[in-house]
Amino acid sequence: MREERKLQIIQAASRVFSRKGLAGAKMSDIAREAGLSHGHLYNHFKTKEELLATIVQMGQELYGRVLKGELAREGDAAGKLRRIAETVWFSGGMTGIYWVVLQTQASDVLPAETKAEISARMMLNLDLLTQIIEQGQREDTFTTGDPKEIATIAMMFLHNTGLWEIRGLGEPKHSMVDWLLKLVRK
Amino acid sequence: MREERKLQIIQAASRVFSRKGLAGAKMSDIAREAGLSHGHLYNHFKTKEELLATIVQMGQELYGRVLKGELAREGDAAGKLRRIAETVWFSGGMTGIYWVVLQTQASDVLPAETKAEISARMMLNLDLLTQIIEQGQREDTFTTGDPKEIATIAMMFLHNTGLWEIRGLGEPKHSMVDWLLKLVRK
Amino acid sequence: MREERKLQIIQAASRVFSRKGLAGAKMSDIAREAGLSHGHLYNHFKTKEELLATIVQMGQELYGRVLKGELAREGDAAGKLRRIAETVWFSGGMTGIYWVVLQTQASDVLPAETKAEISARMMLNLDLLTQIIEQGQREDTFTTGDPKEIATIAMMFLHNTGLWEIRGLGEPKHSMVDWLLKLVRK
Amino acid sequence: MREERKLQIIQAASRVFSRKGLAGAKMSDIAREAGLSHGHLYNHFKTKEELLATIVQMGQELYGRVLKGELAREGDAAGKLRRIAETVWFSGGMTGIYWVVLQTQASDVLPAETKAEISARMMLNLDLLTQIIEQGQREDTFTTGDPKEIATIAMMFLHNTGLWEIRGLGEPKHSMVDWLLKLVRK
DNA sequence: TATGAATGAGAATTCATTCAT
DNA sequence: CATGAATGAATTCTCATTCAT
């Protein structure tokens, strides 16, 4: 029904935005990708801008849920980080979103206010990752230093590895997790 | 005179493209940034596309020259990597270019042929970095493993740290070099 | 519906092109003449060039149908020629097209390839007229000589008389047919 | 010197205007054809419009001089017509002008006032040709009827045959004169 | 005179958005 | 809900014209 149709649009739009860039993605491209008429998009989203903002928000929240899930789980920090990386890199749909978020911050397609909200959510997620880093430090397996800085670097590594496909480097290998752990380990 | 004017346009365009995104950068923005009329841009570049392709090429070649310079120099691999990072992160003008290159590869603003040329130049530069990694391995200070894979990861780290400003994380700190070395060291 | 709308644009464009010349006809002029927004023209024709090429092709085909119709008909060659002239000069819409075709061939608004197609269609129509001349020669009422040359001259006379209005000489009189026949008769 | 340079521009412009159409002919095309910089054209003609008007006027006056020359000359009307045709078709430079004049009348590149002057000069020339037709009628070799109408048709034939090259039909043959005479003879 | 860099008004084209069906 | 024809603001690009050298 309605919610389902909306999701279908969001997923199509994610793919198109990450493939074509924010300004380069046309509403008609998105409609075609979703198998709908372009006019119909407007029955679900008032503007292209609203659609974009929705995608970004949903992507960030999905990512936040993954982080929270791992945080709440039993097990050591290294294992958590490993599973997060696997999810980000191989679950699909998530790496494209990050690329869209990045462009969102760089451009002024979205109004400053919306950009600020996105930034805030990004910080929220960074805090969650920071908590995992702190757990690793308590377990004495992660390197010492400002946990927030370490989380920042880990997050950067996490997301940018996800962009490999876009860069024409192919899908990241599973062994990339080891590099991530090399970075944060003692 | 003529060449100088062209360079002036290229520099202005680099700034605008990296600030606004490929499709979001308007020719009139670039003209204003360069302090020229928009019509005049077309006396130097036939189209926006040609201007973009020129910027990317020049940026990649500049980066290539930095790598070659370090490669030819005396000294250990760690020192070379350190100086490369300093240049990429703090010399200005270069980090923005990488962001533009990345968008270029992701979108289809440029024709496939041009994109292939950009990819080829990217691989060329990756080869140069690979040679530095190999030197580090011969010196027995860098971690073992496929030098090309290590170079790829180092390059990713190098460039994406440069995007911090865009992400609203501020300019990378000089201490980031230590993280890069932690990644590649034994 | 769709086809009808397209025809409406084509007819408006014919008028504007023949009134203002190829480069002088603005898309906005055509839109206004058709009673549409300029943007909508692009939902039917990708470019001004494509619109022009379509007009020319349709005009030539229409003219070809008139010739074929007469050729298939009973009656003597003189009568056929007479009716063709009447149609070309007084049916409206057709003389303007010829003027557009002429400019098309003279200028390089259209690519060489398209111009070649137009030339080919022109020759096709000339062949049809040649057949009528040959009939007249068989009937022994038309002057002897190379029928293709005679057809060429007759066609020239036919079309250029149609341009009288453009030259400010007013609409051709019906008696002009007699001049045409004087030219081809024994 | 100055007048010579001006003539050089006029001749180059004639070629370019007849090849590319009025709006399609760029000042830079004309400059290149004349072997000058485009800026320099403005030292001789205030605007493109003035240049065009000058070309047309000179062409019409040249044609008028040819007609006057024949009118003043001894000999029969048929011989005069024959020589006029030869001049118009084979002297070069003149046929292109007629094509330009024709476009001038059809378009509104020139202001109404200038167009009226051109029309007036056209009528003047038509009167000269009419006098030759009248001579032919007095000699009893030309067909009877309104001499002005005959002159109009003869002039049309004269000029449009000159357009053959533009239409891709090649240069008119010398034998075309016989067709012209067939048209006006008894 | 002669050049060509520079300008900006104007034309072609694109595409988000609306709306009748 | 769904469609796609229609609109027009915004952008790219062109080219006549100016002007410093």
PDB file of N, CA, C and O in Angstrom, chain D residues 45-76:
ATOM      1  N   PHE D  45      32.321  49.169 -40.963  1.00  0.00           N
ATOM      2  CA  PHE D  45      30.861  49.126 -40.897  1.00  0.00           C
ATOM      3  C   PHE D  45      30.436  49.158 -39.442  1.00  0.00           C
ATOM      4  O   PHE D  45      30.923  48.357 -38.644  1.00  0.00           O
ATOM      5  N   LYS D  46      29.533  50.052 -39.163  1.00  0.00           N
ATOM      6  CA  LYS D  46      29.140  50.231 -37.753  1.00  0.00           C
ATOM      7  C   LYS D  46      28.505  48.965 -37.182  1.00  0.00           C
ATOM      8  O   LYS D  46      28.722  48.625 -36.029  1.00  0.00           O
ATOM      9  N   THR D  47      27.687  48.293 -37.993  1.00  0.00           N
ATOM     10  CA  THR D  47      27.013  47.089 -37.516  1.00  0.00           C
ATOM     11  C   THR D  47      26.932  46.051 -38.632  1.00  0.00           C
ATOM     12  O   THR D  47      27.180  46.357 -39.797  1.00  0.00           O
ATOM     13  N   LYS D  48      26.562  44.855 -38.235  1.00  0.00           N
ATOM     14  CA  LYS D  48      26.355  43.787 -39.209  1.00  0.00           C
ATOM     15  C   LYS D  48      25.249  44.190 -40.175  1.00  0.00           C
ATOM     16  O   LYS D  48      25.324  43.934 -41.378  1.00  0.00           O
ATOM     17  N   GLU D  49      24.253  44.817 -39.630  1.00  0.00           N
ATOM     18  CA  GLU D  49      23.119  45.270 -40.414  1.00  0.00           C
ATOM     19  C   GLU D  49      23.561  46.225 -41.519  1.00  0.00           C
ATOM     20  O   GLU D  49      23.133  46.103 -42.667  1.00  0.00           O
ATOM     21  N   GLU D  50      24.424  47.155 -41.159  1.00  0.00           N
ATOM     22  CA  GLU D  50      24.900  48.122 -42.153  1.00  0.00           C
ATOM     23  C   GLU D  50      25.684  47.414 -43.244  1.00  0.00           C
ATOM     24  O   GLU D  50      25.563  47.734 -44.430  1.00  0.00           O
ATOM     25  N   LEU D  51      26.487  46.453 -42.833  1.00  0.00           N
ATOM     26  CA  LEU D  51      27.260  45.686 -43.815  1.00  0.00           C
ATOM     27  C   LEU D  51      26.319  44.968 -44.775  1.00  0.00           C
ATOM     28  O   LEU D  51      26.492  45.030 -46.010  1.00  0.00           O
ATOM     29  N   LEU D  52      25.317  44.342 -44.226  1.00  0.00           N
ATOM     30  CA  LEU D  52      24.365  43.623 -45.066  1.00  0.00           C
ATOM     31  C   LEU D  52      23.657  44.563 -46.043  1.00  0.00           C
ATOM     32  O   LEU D  52      23.548  44.288 -47.243  1.00  0.00           O
ATOM     33  N   ALA D  53      23.205  45.680 -45.503  1.00  0.00           N
ATOM     34  CA  ALA D  53      22.490  46.638 -46.354  1.00  0.00           C
ATOM     35  C   ALA D  53      23.400  47.137 -47.480  1.00  0.00           C
ATOM     36  O   ALA D  53      22.966  47.302 -48.621  1.00  0.00           O
ATOM     37  N   THR D  54      24.648  47.340 -47.168  1.00  0.00           N
ATOM     38  CA  THR D  54      25.597  47.814 -48.180  1.00  0.00           C
ATOM     39  C   THR D  54      25.778  46.790 -49.291  1.00  0.00           C
ATOM     40  O   THR D  54      25.768  47.115 -50.479  1.00  0.00           O
ATOM     41  N   ILE D  55      25.936  45.542 -48.887  1.00  0.00           N
ATOM     42  CA  ILE D  55      26.090  44.470 -49.868  1.00  0.00           C
ATOM     43  C   ILE D  55      24.919  44.439 -50.828  1.00  0.00           C
ATOM     44  O   ILE D  55      25.073  44.373 -52.044  1.00  0.00           O
ATOM     45  N   VAL D  56      23.739  44.473 -50.247  1.00  0.00           N
ATOM     46  CA  VAL D  56      22.531  44.370 -51.060  1.00  0.00           C
ATOM     47  C   VAL D  56      22.455  45.550 -52.028  1.00  0.00           C
ATOM     48  O   VAL D  56      22.229  45.381 -53.223  1.00  0.00           O
ATOM     49  N   GLN D  57      22.675  46.722 -51.490  1.00  0.00           N
ATOM     50  CA  GLN D  57      22.604  47.915 -52.340  1.00  0.00           C
ATOM     51  C   GLN D  57      23.618  47.838 -53.487  1.00  0.00           C
ATOM     52  O   GLN D  57      23.275  48.063 -54.657  1.00  0.00           O
ATOM     53  N   MET D  58      24.857  47.495 -53.156  1.00  0.00           N
ATOM     54  CA  MET D  58      25.879  47.421 -54.198  1.00  0.00           C
ATOM     55  C   MET D  58      25.520  46.385 -55.256  1.00  0.00           C
ATOM     56  O   MET D  58      25.716  46.600 -56.451  1.00  0.00           O
ATOM     57  N   GLY D  59      25.011  45.247 -54.781  1.00  0.00           N
ATOM     58  CA  GLY D  59      24.628  44.196 -55.725  1.00  0.00           C
ATOM     59  C   GLY D  59      23.523  44.659 -56.660  1.00  0.00           C
ATOM     60  O   GLY D  59      23.584  44.448 -57.867  1.00  0.00           O
ATOM     61  N   GLN D  60      22.557  45.312 -56.086  1.00  0.00           N
ATOM     62  CA  GLN D  60      21.440  45.777 -56.914  1.00  0.00           C
ATOM     63  C   GLN D  60      21.890  46.848 -57.901  1.00  0.00           C
ATOM     64  O   GLN D  60      21.446  46.880 -59.047  1.00  0.00           O
ATOM     65  N   GLU D  61      22.792  47.693 -57.441  1.00  0.00           N
ATOM     66  CA  GLU D  61      23.272  48.759 -58.331  1.00  0.00           C
ATOM     67  C   GLU D  61      24.126  48.193 -59.458  1.00  0.00           C
ATOM     68  O   GLU D  61      24.048  48.641 -60.604  1.00  0.00           O
ATOM     69  N   LEU D  62      24.909  47.208 -59.105  1.00  0.00           N
ATOM     70  CA  LEU D  62      25.727  46.559 -60.133  1.00  0.00           C
ATOM     71  C   LEU D  62      24.823  45.941 -61.201  1.00  0.00           C
ATOM     72  O   LEU D  62      25.044  46.110 -62.413  1.00  0.00           O
ATOM     73  N   TYR D  63      23.804  45.270 -60.731  1.00  0.00           N
ATOM     74  CA  TYR D  63      22.851  44.653 -61.645  1.00  0.00           C
ATOM     75  C   TYR D  63      22.164  45.739 -62.499  1.00  0.00           C
ATOM     76  O   TYR D  63      21.994  45.584 -63.711  1.00  0.00           O
ATOM     77  N   GLY D  64      21.813  46.812 -61.865  1.00  0.00           N
ATOM     78  CA  GLY D  64      21.189  47.924 -62.583  1.00  0.00           C
ATOM     79  C   GLY D  64      22.117  48.466 -63.672  1.00  0.00           C
ATOM     80  O   GLY D  64      21.673  48.766 -64.785  1.00  0.00           O
ATOM     81  N   ARG D  65      23.403  48.555 -63.364  1.00  0.00           N
ATOM     82  CA  ARG D  65      24.348  49.060 -64.363  1.00  0.00           C
ATOM     83  C   ARG D  65      24.419  48.134 -65.563  1.00  0.00           C
ATOM     84  O   ARG D  65      24.519  48.585 -66.706  1.00  0.00           O
ATOM     85  N   VAL D  66      24.365  46.837 -65.296  1.00  0.00           N
ATOM     86  CA  VAL D  66      24.378  45.879 -66.411  1.00  0.00           C
ATOM     87  C   VAL D  66      23.154  46.110 -67.297  1.00  0.00           C
ATOM     88  O   VAL D  66      23.253  46.182 -68.532  1.00  0.00           O
ATOM     89  N   LEU D  67      22.013  46.243 -66.672  1.00  0.00           N
ATOM     90  CA  LEU D  67      20.776  46.452 -67.439  1.00  0.00           C
ATOM     91  C   LEU D  67      20.843  47.752 -68.231  1.00  0.00           C
ATOM     92  O   LEU D  67      20.516  47.788 -69.424  1.00  0.00           O
ATOM     93  N   LYS D  68      21.279  48.804 -67.578  1.00  0.00           N
ATOM     94  CA  LYS D  68      21.380  50.107 -68.259  1.00  0.00           C
ATOM     95  C   LYS D  68      22.344  50.020 -69.427  1.00  0.00           C
ATOM     96  O   LYS D  68      22.091  50.579 -70.506  1.00  0.00           O
ATOM     97  N   GLY D  69      23.435  49.322 -69.203  1.00  0.00           N
ATOM     98  CA  GLY D  69      24.434  49.166 -70.270  1.00  0.00           C
ATOM     99  C   GLY D  69      23.817  48.514 -71.496  1.00  0.00           C
ATOM    100  O   GLY D  69      24.000  48.989 -72.631  1.00  0.00           O
ATOM    101  N   GLU D  70      23.061  47.463 -71.262  1.00  0.00           N
ATOM    102  CA  GLU D  70      22.456  46.765 -72.399  1.00  0.00           C
ATOM    103  C   GLU D  70      21.387  47.636 -73.063  1.00  0.00           C
ATOM    104  O   GLU D  70      21.246  47.634 -74.290  1.00  0.00           O
ATOM    105  N   LEU D  71      20.658  48.350 -72.238  1.00  0.00           N
ATOM    106  CA  LEU D  71      19.578  49.194 -72.757  1.00  0.00           C
ATOM    107  C   LEU D  71      20.139  50.265 -73.688  1.00  0.00           C
ATOM    108  O   LEU D  71      19.536  50.596 -74.731  1.00  0.00           O
ATOM    109  N   ALA D  72      21.281  50.793 -73.340  1.00  0.00           N
ATOM    110  CA  ALA D  72      21.885  51.886 -74.108  1.00  0.00           C
ATOM    111  C   ALA D  72      22.532  51.373 -75.393  1.00  0.00           C
ATOM    112  O   ALA D  72      22.803  52.126 -76.331  1.00  0.00           O
ATOM    113  N   ARG D  73      22.776  50.123 -75.422  1.00  0.00           N
ATOM    114  CA  ARG D  73      23.548  49.515 -76.503  1.00  0.00           C
ATOM    115  C   ARG D  73      22.713  49.328 -77.776  1.00  0.00           C
ATOM    116  O   ARG D  73      21.496  49.245 -77.721  1.00  0.00           O
ATOM    117  N   GLU D  74      23.387  49.257 -78.902  1.00  0.00           N
ATOM    118  CA  GLU D  74      22.742  48.897 -80.176  1.00  0.00           C
ATOM    119  C   GLU D  74      22.385  47.409 -80.150  1.00  0.00           C
ATOM    120  O   GLU D  74      22.962  46.655 -79.374  1.00  0.00           O
ATOM    121  N   GLY D  75      21.490  46.975 -81.016  1.00  0.00           N
ATOM    122  CA  GLY D  75      21.221  45.549 -81.151  1.00  0.00           C
ATOM    123  C   GLY D  75      19.799  45.169 -80.775  1.00  0.00           C
ATOM    124  O   GLY D  75      19.065  45.974 -80.200  1.00  0.00           O
ATOM    125  N   ASP D  76      19.403  43.943 -81.075  1.00  0.00           N
ATOM    126  CA  ASP D  76      18.023  43.537 -80.809  1.00  0.00           C
ATOM    127  C   ASP D  76      17.832  43.069 -79.372  1.00  0.00           C
ATOM    128  O   ASP D  76      18.804  42.770 -78.667  1.00  0.00           O
TER     129      ASP D  76
END
